[in-house]
mmCIF file of C-alpha atoms in Angstrom:
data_model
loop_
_atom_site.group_PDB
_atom_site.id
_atom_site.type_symbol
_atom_site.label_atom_id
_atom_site.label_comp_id
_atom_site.label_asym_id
_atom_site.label_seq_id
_atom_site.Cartn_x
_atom_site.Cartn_y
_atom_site.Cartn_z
ATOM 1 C CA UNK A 1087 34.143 32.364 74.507
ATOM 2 C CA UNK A 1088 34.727 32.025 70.958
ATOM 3 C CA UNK A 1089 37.184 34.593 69.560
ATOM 4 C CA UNK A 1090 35.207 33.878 65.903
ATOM 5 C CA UNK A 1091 32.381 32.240 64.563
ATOM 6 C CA UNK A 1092 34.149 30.197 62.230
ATOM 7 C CA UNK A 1093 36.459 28.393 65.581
ATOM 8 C CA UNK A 1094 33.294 26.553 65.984
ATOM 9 C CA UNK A 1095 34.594 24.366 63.458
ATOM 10 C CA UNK A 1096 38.055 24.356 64.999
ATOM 11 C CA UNK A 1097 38.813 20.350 65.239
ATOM 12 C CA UNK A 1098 40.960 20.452 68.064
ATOM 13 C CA UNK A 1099 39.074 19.895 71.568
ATOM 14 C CA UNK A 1100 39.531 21.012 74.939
ATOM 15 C CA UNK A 1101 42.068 18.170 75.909
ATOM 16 C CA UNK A 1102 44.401 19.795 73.383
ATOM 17 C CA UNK A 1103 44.749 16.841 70.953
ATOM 18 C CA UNK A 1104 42.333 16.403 67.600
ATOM 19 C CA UNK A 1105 40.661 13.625 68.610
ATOM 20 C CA UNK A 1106 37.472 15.307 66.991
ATOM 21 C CA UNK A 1107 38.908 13.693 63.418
ATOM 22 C CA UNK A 1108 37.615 10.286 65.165
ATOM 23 C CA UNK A 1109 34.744 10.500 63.288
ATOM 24 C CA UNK A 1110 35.960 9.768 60.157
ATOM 25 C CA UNK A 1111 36.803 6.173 61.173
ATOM 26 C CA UNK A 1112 32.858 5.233 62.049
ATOM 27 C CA UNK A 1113 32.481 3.943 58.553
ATOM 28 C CA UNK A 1114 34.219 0.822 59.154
ATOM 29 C CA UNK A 1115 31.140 0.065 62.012
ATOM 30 C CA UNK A 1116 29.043 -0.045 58.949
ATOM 31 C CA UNK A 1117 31.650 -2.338 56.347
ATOM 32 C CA UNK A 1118 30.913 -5.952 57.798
ATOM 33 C CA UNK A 1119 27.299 -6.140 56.388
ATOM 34 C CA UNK A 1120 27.790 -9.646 54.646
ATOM 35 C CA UNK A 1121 28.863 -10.843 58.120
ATOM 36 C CA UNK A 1122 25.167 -10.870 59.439
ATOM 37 C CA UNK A 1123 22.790 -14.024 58.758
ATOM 38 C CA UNK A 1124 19.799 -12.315 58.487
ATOM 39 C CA UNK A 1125 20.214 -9.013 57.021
ATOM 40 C CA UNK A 1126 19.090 -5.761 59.133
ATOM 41 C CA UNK A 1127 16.776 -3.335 57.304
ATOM 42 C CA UNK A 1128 19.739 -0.972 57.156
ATOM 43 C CA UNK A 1129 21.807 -3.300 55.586
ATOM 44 C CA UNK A 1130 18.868 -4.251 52.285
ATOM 45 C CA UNK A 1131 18.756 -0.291 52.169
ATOM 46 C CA UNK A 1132 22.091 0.093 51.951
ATOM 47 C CA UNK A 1133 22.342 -2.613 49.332
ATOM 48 C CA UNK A 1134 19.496 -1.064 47.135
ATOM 49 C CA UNK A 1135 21.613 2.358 47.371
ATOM 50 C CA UNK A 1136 24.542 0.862 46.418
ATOM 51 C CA UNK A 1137 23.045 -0.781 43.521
ATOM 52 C CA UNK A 1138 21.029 2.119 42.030
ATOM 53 C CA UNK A 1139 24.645 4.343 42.435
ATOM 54 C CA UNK A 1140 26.160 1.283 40.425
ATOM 55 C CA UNK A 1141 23.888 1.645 37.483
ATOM 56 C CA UNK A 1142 23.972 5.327 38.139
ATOM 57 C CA UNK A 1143 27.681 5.305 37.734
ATOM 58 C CA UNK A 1144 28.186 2.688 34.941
ATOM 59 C CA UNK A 1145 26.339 5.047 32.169
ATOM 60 C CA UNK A 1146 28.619 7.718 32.900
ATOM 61 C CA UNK A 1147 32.122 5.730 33.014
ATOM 62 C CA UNK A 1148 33.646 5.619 29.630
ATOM 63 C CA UNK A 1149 33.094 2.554 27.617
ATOM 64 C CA UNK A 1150 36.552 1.539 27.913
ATOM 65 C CA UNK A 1151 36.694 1.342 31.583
ATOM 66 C CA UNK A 1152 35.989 -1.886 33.663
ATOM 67 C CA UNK A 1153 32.378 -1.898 34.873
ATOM 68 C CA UNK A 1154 33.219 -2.368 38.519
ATOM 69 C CA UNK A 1155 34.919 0.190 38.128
ATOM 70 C CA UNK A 1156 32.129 2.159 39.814
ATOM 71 C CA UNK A 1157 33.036 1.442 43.255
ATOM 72 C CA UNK A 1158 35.257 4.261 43.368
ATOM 73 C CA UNK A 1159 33.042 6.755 42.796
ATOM 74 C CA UNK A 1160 30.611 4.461 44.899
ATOM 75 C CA UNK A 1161 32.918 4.446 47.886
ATOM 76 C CA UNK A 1162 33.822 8.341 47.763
ATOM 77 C CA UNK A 1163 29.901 8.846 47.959
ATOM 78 C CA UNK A 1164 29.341 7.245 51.420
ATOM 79 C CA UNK A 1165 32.224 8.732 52.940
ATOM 80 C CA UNK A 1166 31.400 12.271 52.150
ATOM 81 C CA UNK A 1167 27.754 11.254 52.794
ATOM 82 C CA UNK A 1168 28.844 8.973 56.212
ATOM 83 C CA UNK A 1169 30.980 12.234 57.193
ATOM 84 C CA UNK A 1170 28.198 14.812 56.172
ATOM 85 C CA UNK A 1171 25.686 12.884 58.076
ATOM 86 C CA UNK A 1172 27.517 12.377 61.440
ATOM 87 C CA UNK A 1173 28.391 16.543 61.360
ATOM 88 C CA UNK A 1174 24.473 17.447 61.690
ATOM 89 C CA UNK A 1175 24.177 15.535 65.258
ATOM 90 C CA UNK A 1176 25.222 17.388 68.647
ATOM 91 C CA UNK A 1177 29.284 17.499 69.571
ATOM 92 C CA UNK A 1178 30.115 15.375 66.461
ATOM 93 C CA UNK A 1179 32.918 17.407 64.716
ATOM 94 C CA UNK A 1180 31.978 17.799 60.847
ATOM 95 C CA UNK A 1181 35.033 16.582 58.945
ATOM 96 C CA UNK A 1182 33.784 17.471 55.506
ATOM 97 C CA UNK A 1183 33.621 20.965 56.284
ATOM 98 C CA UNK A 1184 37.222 21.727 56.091
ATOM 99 C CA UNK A 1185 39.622 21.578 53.311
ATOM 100 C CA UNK A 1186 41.567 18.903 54.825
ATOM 101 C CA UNK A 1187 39.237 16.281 53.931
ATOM 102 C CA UNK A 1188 37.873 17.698 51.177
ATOM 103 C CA UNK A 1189 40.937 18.742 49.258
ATOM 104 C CA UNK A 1190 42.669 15.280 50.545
ATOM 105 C CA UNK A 1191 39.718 13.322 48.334
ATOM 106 C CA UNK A 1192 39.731 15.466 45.416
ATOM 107 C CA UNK A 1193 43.966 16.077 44.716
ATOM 108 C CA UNK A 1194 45.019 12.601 44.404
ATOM 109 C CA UNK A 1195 41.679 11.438 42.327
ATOM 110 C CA UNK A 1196 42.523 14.653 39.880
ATOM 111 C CA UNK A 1197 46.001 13.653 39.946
ATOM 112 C CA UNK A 1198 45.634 10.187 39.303
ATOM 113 C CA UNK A 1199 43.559 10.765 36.263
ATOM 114 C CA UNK A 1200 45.434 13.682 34.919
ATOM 115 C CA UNK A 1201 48.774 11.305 35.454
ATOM 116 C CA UNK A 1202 46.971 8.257 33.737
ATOM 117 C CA UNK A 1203 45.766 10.482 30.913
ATOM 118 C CA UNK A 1204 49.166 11.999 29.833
ATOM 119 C CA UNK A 1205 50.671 8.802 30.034
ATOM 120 C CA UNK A 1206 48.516 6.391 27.832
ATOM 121 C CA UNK A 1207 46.436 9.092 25.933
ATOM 122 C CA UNK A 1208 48.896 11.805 25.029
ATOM 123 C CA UNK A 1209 47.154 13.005 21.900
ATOM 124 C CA UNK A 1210 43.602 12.699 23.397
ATOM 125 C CA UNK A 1211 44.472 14.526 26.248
ATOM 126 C CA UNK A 1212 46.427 17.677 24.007
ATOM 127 C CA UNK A 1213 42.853 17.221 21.761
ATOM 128 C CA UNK A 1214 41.250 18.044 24.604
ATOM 129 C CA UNK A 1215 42.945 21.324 24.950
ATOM 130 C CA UNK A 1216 41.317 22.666 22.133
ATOM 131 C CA UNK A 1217 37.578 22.128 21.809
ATOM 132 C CA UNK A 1218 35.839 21.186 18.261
ATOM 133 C CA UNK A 1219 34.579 23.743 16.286
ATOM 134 C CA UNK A 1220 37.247 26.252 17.574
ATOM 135 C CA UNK A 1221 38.371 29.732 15.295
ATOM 136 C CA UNK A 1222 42.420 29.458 14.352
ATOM 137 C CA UNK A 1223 42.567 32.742 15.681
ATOM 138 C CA UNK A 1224 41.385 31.862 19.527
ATOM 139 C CA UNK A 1225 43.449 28.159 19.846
ATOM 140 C CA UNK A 1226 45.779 29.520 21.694
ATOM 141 C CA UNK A 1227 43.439 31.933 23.875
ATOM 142 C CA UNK A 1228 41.318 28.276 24.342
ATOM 143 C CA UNK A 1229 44.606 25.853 25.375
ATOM 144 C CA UNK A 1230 45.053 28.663 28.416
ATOM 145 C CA UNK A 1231 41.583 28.207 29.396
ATOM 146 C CA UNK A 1232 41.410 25.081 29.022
ATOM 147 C CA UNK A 1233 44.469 24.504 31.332
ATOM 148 C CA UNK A 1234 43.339 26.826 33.447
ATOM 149 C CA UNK A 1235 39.849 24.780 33.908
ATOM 150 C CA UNK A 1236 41.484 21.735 34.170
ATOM 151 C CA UNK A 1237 44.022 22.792 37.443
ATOM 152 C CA UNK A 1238 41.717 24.307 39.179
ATOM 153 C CA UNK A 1239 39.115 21.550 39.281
ATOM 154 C CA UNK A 1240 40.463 19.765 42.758
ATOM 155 C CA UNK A 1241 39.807 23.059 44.460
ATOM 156 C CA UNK A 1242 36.385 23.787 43.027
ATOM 157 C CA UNK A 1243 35.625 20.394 44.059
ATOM 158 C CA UNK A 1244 36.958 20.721 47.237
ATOM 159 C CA UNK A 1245 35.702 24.188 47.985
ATOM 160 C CA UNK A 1246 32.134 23.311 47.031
ATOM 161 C CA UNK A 1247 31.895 20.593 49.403
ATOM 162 C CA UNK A 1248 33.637 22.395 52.494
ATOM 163 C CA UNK A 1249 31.718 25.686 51.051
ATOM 164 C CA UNK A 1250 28.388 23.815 51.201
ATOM 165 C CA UNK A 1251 28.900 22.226 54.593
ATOM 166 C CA UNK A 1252 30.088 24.996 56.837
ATOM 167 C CA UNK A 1253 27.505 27.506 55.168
ATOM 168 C CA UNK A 1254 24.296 25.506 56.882
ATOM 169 C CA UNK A 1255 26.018 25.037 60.114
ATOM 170 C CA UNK A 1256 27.096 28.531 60.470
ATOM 171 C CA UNK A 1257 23.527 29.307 59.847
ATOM 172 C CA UNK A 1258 21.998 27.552 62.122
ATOM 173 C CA UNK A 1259 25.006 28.401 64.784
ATOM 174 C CA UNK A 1260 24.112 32.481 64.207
ATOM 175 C CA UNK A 1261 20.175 31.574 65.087
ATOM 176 C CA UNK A 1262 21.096 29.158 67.924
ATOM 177 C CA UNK A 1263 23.327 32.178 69.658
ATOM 178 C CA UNK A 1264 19.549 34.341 69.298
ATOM 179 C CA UNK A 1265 17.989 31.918 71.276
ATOM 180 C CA UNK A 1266 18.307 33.549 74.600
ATOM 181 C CA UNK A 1267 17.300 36.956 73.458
ATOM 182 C CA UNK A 1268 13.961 37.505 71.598
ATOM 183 C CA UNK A 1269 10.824 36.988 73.490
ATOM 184 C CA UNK A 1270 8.599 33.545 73.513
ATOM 185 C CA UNK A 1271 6.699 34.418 69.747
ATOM 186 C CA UNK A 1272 10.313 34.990 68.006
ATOM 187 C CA UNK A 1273 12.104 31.744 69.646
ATOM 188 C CA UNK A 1274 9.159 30.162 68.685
ATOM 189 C CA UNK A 1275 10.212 31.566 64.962
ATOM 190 C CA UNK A 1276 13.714 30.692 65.423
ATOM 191 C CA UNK A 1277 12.875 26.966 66.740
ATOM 192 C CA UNK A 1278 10.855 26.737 63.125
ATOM 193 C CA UNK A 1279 13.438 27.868 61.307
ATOM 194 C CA UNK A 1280 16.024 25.852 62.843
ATOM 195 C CA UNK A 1281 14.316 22.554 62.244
ATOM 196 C CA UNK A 1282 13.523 24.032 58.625
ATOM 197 C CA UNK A 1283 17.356 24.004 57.997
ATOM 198 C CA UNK A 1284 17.765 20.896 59.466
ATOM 199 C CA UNK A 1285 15.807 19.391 56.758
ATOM 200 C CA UNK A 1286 17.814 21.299 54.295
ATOM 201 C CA UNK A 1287 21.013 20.151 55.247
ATOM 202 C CA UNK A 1288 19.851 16.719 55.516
ATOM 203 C CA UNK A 1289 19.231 17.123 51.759
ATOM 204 C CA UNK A 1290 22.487 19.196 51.101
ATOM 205 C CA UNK A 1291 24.296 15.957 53.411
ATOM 206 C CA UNK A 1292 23.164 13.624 50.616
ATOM 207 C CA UNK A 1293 23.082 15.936 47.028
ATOM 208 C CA UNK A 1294 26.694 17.410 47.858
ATOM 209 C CA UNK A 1295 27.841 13.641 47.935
ATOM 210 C CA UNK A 1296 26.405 12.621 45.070
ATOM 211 C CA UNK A 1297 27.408 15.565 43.319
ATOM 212 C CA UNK A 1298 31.469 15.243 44.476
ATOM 213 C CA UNK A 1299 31.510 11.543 42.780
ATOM 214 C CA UNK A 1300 29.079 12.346 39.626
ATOM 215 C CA UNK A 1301 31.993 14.956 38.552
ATOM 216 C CA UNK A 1302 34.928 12.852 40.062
ATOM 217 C CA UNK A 1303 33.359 10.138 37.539
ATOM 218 C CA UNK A 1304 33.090 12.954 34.565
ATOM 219 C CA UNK A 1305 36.223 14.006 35.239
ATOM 220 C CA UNK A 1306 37.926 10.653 34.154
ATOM 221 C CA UNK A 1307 35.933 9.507 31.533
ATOM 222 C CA UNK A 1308 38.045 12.567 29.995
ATOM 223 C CA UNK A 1309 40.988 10.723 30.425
ATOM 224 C CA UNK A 1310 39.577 7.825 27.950
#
């Protein structure tokens, strides 16, 4: 018996060792796709996808940036979405629902850019403080806010992903503990809306990814 409903997404297991994190390493099951001599329909899908988030990716990096560049933001994408994906079958732990992962993707990217930024655009990066068109009398009110906006963005970015995740799960946990209790007619109901939210987080799996490297890439074209 649960003492919460939030230990459901507890990642250690009943042998007393977190071998639920596992999960994360079922990406590199997927990496050898050139190694194939006819390639699988997974692999020309996962070619197109990789292409269109290329082309995606290269109109938002800065100008000054190399073009491949992109598989950065390219790469974060299929983990979360690889990690995401795996957390909506049955006794798969989801990693991306904790701050753990989330926050251990988003600190050093933030970090690296905001390190890179200081360093080789010093002036751009103090510009940036203090948006165009800004009164005298509010500079100073703006650099705080600013700042403010800028050191916080790791843990929006984290918090929105892990926020996102554990929201649809918990869901569909609170309707999956009603099962036993309403009649025939409102399981029926419940079965409905259970596959309904399925779907949903099938699509939240995919936008929250895609979302977590469009701002990563955002984020460091401010750095240029």
């Amino acid at each position: 018996m649960m003492n919460n409903l939030f230990s459901i997404f507890d990642p250690s297991s009943f042998l007393l060792i977190q071998i639920n994190w596992i999960s994360l390493f079922v990406i590199f099951l997927i990496i050898p796709l050139s190694m194939w001599l006819i390639p699988t329909r997974n692999s020309i899908l996962i070619k197109n996808l990789i292409l269109t988030l290329h082309n995606e990716f290269k109109n938002l990096l800065s100008q000054k940036m190399l073009p491949n560049m992109t598989i950065i933001p390219i790469s974060i994408f299929f983990t979360i979405l690889l990690n995401n994906s795996l957390g909506l079958f049955p006794f798969i732990f989801t990693a991306s629902s904790h701050l753990t992962f989330s926050l251990t993707l988003a600190l050093p990217l933030w970090l690296s850019f905001m390190i890179f930024g200081w360093i080789s655009s010093t002036n751009h990066m103090l510009a940036h403080l203090v948006p165009q068109g800004t009164p005298v009398a509010l500079m100073s009110f703006m650099v705080c806010i600013e700042l403010v906006s800028n050191i916080i963005r790791p843990i929006t970015l984290s918090v929105r992903l892990a926020a996102n995740m554990i929201a649809g799960h918990l869901l569909m946990t609170l309707l999956g503990n009603m099962a036993h209790l309403p009649p025939l007619l409102l399981l029926l109901i419940i079965i409905i809306t259970q596959c309904a939210l399925l779907t949903l987080e099938c699509a939240v799996a995919f936008i929250q990814s895609y979302v977590f490297a469009i701002l990563s890439t955002l984020y460091s074209n401010e750095t240029f």
